[in-house]
Short mmCIF file of C-alpha atoms in Angstrom, two decimals:
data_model
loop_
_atom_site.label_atom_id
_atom_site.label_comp_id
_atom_site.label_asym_id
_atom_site.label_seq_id
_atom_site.Cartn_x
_atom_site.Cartn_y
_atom_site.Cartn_z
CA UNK A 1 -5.53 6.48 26.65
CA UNK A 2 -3.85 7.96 24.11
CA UNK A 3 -0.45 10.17 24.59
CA UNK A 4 -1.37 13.10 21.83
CA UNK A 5 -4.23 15.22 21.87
CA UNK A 6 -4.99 15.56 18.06
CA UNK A 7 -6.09 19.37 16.13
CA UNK A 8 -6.99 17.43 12.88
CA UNK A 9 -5.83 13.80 11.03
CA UNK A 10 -6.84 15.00 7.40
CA UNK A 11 -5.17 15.18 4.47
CA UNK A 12 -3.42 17.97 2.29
CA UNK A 13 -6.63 17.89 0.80
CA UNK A 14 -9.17 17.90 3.83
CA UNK A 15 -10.17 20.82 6.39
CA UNK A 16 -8.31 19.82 9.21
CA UNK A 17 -4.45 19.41 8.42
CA UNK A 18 -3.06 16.91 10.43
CA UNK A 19 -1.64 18.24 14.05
CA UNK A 20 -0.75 16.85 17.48
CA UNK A 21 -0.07 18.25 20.58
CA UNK A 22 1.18 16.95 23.88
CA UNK A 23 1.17 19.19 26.89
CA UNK A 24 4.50 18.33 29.63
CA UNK A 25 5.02 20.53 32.51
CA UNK A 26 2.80 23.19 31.43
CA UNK A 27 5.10 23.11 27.96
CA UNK A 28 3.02 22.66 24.59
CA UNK A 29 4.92 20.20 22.24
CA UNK A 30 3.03 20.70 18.85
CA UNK A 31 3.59 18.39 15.52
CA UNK A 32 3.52 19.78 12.93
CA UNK A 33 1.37 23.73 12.11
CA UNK A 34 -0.46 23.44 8.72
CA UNK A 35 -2.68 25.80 7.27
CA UNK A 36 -5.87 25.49 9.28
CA UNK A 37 -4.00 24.27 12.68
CA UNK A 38 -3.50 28.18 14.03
CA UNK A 39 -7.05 28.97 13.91
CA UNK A 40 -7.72 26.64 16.56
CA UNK A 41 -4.89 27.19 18.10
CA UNK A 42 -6.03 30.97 18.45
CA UNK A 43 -9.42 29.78 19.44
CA UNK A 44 -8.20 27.52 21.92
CA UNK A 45 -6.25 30.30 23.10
CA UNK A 46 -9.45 32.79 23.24
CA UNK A 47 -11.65 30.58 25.05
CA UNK A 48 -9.46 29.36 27.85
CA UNK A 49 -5.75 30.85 27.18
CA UNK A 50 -4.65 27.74 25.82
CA UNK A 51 -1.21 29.31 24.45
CA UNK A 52 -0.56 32.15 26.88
CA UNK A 53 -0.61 29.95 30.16
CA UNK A 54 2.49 27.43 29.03
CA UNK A 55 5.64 28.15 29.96
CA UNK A 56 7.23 27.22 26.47
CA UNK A 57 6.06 26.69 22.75
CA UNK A 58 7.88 23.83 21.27
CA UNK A 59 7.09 22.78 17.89
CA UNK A 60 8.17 19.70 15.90
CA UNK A 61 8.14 19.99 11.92
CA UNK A 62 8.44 17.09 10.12
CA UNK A 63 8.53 18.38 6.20
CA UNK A 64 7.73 21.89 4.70
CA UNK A 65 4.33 21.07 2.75
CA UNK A 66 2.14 23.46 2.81
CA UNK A 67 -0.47 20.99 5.18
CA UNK A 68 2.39 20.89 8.16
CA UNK A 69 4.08 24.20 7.84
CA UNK A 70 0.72 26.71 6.45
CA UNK A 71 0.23 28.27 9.42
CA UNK A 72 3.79 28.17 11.19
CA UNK A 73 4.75 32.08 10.30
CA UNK A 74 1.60 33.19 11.78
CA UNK A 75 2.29 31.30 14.80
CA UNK A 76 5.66 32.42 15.63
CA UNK A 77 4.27 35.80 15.03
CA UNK A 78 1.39 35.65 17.16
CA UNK A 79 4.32 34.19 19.56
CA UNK A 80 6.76 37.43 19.42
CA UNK A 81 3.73 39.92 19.19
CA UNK A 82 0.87 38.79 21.71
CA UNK A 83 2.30 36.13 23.94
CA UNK A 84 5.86 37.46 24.27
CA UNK A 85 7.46 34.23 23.80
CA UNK A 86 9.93 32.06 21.49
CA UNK A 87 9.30 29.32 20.42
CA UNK A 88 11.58 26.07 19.95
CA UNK A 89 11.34 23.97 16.57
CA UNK A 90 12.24 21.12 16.35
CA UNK A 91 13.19 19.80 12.61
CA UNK A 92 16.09 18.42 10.19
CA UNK A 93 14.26 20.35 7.32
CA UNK A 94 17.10 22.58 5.83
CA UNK A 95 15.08 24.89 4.23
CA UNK A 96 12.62 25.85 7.20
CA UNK A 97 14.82 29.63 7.86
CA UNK A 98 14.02 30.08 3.74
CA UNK A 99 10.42 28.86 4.27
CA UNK A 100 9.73 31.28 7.13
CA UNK A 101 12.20 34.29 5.92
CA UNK A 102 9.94 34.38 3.10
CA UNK A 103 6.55 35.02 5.32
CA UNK A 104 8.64 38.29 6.73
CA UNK A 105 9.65 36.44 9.93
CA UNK A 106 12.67 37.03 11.20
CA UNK A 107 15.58 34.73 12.91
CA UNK A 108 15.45 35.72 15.86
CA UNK A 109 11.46 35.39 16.08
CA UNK A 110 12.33 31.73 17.21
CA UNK A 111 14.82 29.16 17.32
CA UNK A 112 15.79 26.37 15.56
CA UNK A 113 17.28 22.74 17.15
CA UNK A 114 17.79 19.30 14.70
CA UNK A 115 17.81 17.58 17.69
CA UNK A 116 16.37 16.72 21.48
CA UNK A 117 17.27 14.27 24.28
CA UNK A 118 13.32 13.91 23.76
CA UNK A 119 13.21 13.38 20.00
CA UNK A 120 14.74 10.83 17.72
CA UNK A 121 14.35 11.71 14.50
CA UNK A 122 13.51 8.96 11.40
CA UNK A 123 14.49 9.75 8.03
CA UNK A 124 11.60 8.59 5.58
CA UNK A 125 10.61 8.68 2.17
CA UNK A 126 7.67 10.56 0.79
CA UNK A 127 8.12 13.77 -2.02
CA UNK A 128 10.73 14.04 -4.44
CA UNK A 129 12.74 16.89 -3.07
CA UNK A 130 11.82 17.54 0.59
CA UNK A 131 13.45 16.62 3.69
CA UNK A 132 10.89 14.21 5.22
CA UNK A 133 11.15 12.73 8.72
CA UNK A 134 9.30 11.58 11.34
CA UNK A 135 10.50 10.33 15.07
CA UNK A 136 10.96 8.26 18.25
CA UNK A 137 9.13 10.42 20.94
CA UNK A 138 9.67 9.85 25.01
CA UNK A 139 6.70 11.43 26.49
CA UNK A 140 7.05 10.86 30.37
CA UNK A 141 8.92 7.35 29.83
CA UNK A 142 6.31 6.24 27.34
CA UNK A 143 8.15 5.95 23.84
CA UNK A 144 5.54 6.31 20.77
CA UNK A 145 6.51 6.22 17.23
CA UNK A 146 4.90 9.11 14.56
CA UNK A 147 5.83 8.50 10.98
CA UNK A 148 4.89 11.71 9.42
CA UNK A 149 3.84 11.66 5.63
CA UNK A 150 5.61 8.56 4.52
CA UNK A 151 5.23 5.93 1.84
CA UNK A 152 6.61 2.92 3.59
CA UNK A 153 7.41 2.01 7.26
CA UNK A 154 10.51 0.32 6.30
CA UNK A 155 12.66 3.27 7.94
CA UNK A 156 10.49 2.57 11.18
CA UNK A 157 10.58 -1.20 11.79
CA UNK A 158 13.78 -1.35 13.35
CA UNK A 159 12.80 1.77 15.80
CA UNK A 160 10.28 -0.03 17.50
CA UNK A 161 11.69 -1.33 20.60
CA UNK A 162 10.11 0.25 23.81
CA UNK A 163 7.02 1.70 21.78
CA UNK A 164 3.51 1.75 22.88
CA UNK A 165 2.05 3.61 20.25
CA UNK A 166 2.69 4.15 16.58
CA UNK A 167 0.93 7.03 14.72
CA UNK A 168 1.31 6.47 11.01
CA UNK A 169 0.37 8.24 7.43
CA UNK A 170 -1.83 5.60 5.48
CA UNK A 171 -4.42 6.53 2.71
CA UNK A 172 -7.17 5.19 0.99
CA UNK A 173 -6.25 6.47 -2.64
CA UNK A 174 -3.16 4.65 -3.87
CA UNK A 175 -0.38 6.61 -4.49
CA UNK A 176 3.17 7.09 -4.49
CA UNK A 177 3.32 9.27 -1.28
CA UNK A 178 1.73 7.47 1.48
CA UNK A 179 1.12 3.91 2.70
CA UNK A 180 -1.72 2.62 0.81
CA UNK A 181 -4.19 0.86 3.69
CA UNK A 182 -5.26 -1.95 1.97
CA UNK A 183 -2.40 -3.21 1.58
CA UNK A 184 -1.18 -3.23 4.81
CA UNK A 185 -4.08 -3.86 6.57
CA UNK A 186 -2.76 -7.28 7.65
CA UNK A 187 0.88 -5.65 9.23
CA UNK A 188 -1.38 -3.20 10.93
CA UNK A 189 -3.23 -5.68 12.38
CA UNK A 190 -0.18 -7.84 13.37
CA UNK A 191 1.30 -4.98 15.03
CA UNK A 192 -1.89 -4.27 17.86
CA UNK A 193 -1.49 -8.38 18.00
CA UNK A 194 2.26 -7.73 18.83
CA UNK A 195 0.62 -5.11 21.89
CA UNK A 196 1.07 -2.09 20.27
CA UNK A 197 -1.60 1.05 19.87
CA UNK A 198 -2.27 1.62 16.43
CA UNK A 199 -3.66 4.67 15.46
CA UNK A 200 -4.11 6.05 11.61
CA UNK A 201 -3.80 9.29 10.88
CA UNK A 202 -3.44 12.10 7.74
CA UNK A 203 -6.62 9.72 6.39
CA UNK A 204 -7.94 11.09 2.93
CA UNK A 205 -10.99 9.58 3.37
CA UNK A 206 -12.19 8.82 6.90
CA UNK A 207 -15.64 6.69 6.55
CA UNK A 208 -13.40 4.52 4.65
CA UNK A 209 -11.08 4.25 6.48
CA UNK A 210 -13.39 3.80 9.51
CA UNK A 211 -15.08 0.65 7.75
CA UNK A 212 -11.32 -0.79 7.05
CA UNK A 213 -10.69 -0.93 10.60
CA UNK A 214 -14.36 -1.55 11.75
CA UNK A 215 -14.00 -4.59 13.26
CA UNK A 216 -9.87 -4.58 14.16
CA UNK A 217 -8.24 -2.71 17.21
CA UNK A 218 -6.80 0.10 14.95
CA UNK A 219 -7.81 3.00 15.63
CA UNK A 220 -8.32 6.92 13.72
CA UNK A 221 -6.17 9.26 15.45
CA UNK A 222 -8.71 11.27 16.90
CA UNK A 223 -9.88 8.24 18.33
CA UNK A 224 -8.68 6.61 21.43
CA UNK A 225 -9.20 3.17 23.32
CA UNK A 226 -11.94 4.00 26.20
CA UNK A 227 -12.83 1.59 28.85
CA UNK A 228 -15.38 1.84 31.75
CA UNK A 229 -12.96 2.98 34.10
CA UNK A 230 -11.34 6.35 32.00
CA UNK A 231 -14.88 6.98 30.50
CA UNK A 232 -16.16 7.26 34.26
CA UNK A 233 -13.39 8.53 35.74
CA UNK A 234 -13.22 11.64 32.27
CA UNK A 235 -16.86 12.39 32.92
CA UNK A 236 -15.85 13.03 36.82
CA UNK A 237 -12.96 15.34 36.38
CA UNK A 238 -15.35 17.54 33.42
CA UNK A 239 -17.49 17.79 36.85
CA UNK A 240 -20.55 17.36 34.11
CA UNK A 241 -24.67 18.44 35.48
CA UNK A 242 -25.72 14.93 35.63
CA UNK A 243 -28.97 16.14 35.09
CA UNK A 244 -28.58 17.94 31.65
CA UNK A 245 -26.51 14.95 30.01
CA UNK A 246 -26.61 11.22 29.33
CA UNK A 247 -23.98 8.71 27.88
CA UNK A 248 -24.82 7.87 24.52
CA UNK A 249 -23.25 5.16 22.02
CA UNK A 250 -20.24 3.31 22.01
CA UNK A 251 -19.28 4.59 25.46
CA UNK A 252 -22.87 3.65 26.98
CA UNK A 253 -22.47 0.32 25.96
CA UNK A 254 -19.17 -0.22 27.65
CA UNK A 255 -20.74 1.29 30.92
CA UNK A 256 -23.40 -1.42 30.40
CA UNK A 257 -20.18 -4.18 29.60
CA UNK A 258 -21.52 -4.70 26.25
CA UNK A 259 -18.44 -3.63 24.86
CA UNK A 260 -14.41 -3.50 26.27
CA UNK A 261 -13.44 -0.31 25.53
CA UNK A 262 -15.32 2.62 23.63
CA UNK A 263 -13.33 4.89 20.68
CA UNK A 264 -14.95 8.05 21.25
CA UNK A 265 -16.74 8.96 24.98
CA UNK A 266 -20.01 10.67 23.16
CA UNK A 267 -22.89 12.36 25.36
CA UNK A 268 -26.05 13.79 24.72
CA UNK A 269 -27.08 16.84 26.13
CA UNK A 270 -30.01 19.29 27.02
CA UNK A 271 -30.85 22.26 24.65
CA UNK A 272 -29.41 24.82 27.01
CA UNK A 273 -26.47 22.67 28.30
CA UNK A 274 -25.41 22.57 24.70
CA UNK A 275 -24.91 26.25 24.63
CA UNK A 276 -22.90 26.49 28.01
CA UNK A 277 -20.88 23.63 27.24
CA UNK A 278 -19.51 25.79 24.31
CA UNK A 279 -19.05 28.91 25.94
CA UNK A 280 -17.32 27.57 28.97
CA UNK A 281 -14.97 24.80 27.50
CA UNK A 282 -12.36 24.70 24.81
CA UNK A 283 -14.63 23.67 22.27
CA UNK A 284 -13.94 22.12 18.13
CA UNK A 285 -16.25 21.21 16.04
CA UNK A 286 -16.22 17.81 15.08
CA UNK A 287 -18.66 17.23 12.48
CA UNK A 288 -22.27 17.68 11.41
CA UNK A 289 -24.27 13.90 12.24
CA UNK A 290 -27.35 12.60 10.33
CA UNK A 291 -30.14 14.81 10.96
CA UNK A 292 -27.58 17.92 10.07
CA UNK A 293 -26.88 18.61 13.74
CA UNK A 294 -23.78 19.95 14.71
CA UNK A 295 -21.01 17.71 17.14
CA UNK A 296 -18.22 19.33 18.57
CA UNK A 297 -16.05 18.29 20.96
CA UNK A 298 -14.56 18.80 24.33
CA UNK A 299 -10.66 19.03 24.36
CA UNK A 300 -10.66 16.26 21.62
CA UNK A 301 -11.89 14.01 24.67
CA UNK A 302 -15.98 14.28 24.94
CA UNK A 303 -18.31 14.87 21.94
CA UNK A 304 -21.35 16.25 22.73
CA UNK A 305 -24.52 16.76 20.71
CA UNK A 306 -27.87 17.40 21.24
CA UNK A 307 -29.49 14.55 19.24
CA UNK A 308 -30.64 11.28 20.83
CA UNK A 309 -31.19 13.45 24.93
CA UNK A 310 -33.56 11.73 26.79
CA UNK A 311 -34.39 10.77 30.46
CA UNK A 312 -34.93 7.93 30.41
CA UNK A 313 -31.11 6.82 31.59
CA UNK A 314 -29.55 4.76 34.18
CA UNK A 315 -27.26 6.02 36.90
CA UNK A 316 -23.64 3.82 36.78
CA UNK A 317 -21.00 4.84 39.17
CA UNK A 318 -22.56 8.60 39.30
CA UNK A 319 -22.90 8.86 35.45
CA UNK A 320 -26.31 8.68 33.54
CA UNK A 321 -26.27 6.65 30.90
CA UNK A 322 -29.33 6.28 28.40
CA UNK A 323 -30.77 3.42 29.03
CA UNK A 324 -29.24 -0.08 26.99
CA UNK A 325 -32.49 -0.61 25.16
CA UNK A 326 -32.19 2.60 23.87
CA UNK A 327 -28.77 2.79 23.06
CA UNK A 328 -29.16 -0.96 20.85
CA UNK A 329 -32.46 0.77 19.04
CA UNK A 330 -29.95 3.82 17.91
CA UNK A 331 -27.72 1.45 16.92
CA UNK A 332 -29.98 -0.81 15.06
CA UNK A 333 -31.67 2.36 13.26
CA UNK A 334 -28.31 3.84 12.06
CA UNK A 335 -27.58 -0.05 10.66
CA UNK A 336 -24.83 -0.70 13.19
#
């Protein structure tokens, strides 16, 4: 799996600015705070007191558009005047005191570092006129690689010694700003050859994207690499009702060995599970599927909709699973 939990992997453009988050020690590293990335911090922090449990805030900015630094001020506010705590960041922008001194927050609301035993930070190119960056992360002895907005991985080919994972800007639109996919479809691809775990993120157009990488072992960002193992062992830790759920999709067919590993662990649920699941978990909403029903998801980890719940299911290692014939008939109708 995966080392970052990701808030959103859109665009400047899209509804989800693009935000990670790793959580060490009971300390919440976050990357980057655009403009929509507080309100699910807050509601993270409503439904299971996501913020107010960890023992520090760190955050790490990598340039001051408005899609990675929106939301900051109201952060380190809600920081100083709810949770009683300072935050860290964690940037070589110069102008971040400016950006938030402007918002009416003041110095000594948080503190500033340019550098961490933790962080290694990449100098890239991407806007004319901004400090852009992104970094070497050690997260627990695992070293991944996150390039920020950038329009080239040139700055980042000679960092990647002891990586697992590289997270890295790539659009469908060409432009002058970001790595244009197409074109480097065939690096990508060489890299995940090479063993490491590709994942795309700040996309600008996901389906896309998604059909780009269809049949390649890239993945989206909030995506990860599933096999039978995590997806039973996940679905054991969430302590699920086995009777009010049933694997669905990608994930079922991995239970079944159709398939290595699964991107997404997606379930199916009862009409009244549906509405405990949300009150009790740390729930985001993912998107709306096919017939208009609404997905959301579990700690970025399970997706869970009503659509497609049946019975009929198979019992694998203590999870139910709809059955395989069913599963392949989904697939078939969607034209997958």
């Amino acid at each position: 799996m995966k080392s970052l939990r990701f808030l959103g992997i859109d665009s400047g453009f899209g509804l989800n600015n693009n935000s990670a988050y790793v959580v060490q020690n009971n300390n919440l590293l976050l990357i980057d705070c655009g403009g929509t990335v507080f309100g699910k911090l807050l509601m993270m922090d409503q439904n299971n007191d996501f913020l107010r449990t960890k023992d520090k805030i760190e955050i790490i900015i990598t340039h001051l558009h408005d899609d990675h630094v929106g939301s900051l001020s109201t952060l380190i506010l809600y920081c100083r005047y709810v949770l009683n705590k300072k935050p860290v960041i964690y940037t070589k922008c110069h102008n971040i005191r400016n950006r938030m001194q402007i918002c009416g927050v003041l110095d000594d609301f948080y503190e500033v570092r340019d550098h961490s035993e933790q962080i290694e930070f990449i100098k890239t190119i991407h806007a004319v006129g901004l400090d852009c960056y992104g970094f070497k992360l050690d997260i627990d002895g695992k070293k991944i690689l996150y390039t920020g907005d950038t329009s080239t991985f040139q700055p980042f080919i000679d960092k990647l010694d002891g990586v697992s994972e590289i997270y890295i800007d790539t659009n469908i639109r060409k432009n002058s700003a970001h790595i244009y996919l197409e074109d480097n479809l065939d690096f990508l691809k060489e890299l995940t050859n090479q063993g490491y775990d590709v994942y795309l993120m700040h996309t600008d157009d996901k389906e896309k994207t998604k059909e780009l990488i269809a049949n390649t072992d890239i993945c989206l960002a909030d995506e990860d690499k599933f096999y039978k193992d995590d997806i039973i062992r996940i679905l054991h830790e969430y302590n699920l009702d086995s009777n009010k759920y049933v694997v669905i999709a990608e994930a079922a067919m991995v239970l079944y060995d159709l398939k290595e590993y699964s991107r997404d662990i997606d379930i199916a649920v009862s009409d009244d599970y549906y509405g405990e699941l949300l009150s009790q978990n740390s729930c985001t909403f993912k998107e709306v599927n096919s017939l208009g029903e609404c997905i959301f998801n579990i700690d970025d980890i399970i997706n869970f909709e009503i659509t497609y719940y049946d019975n009929e299911k198979n019992v694998i290692d203590g999870i139910p699973a709809l059955t395989a014939n069913k599963v392949l008939k989904i697939k078939e109708n969607l034209g997958r």
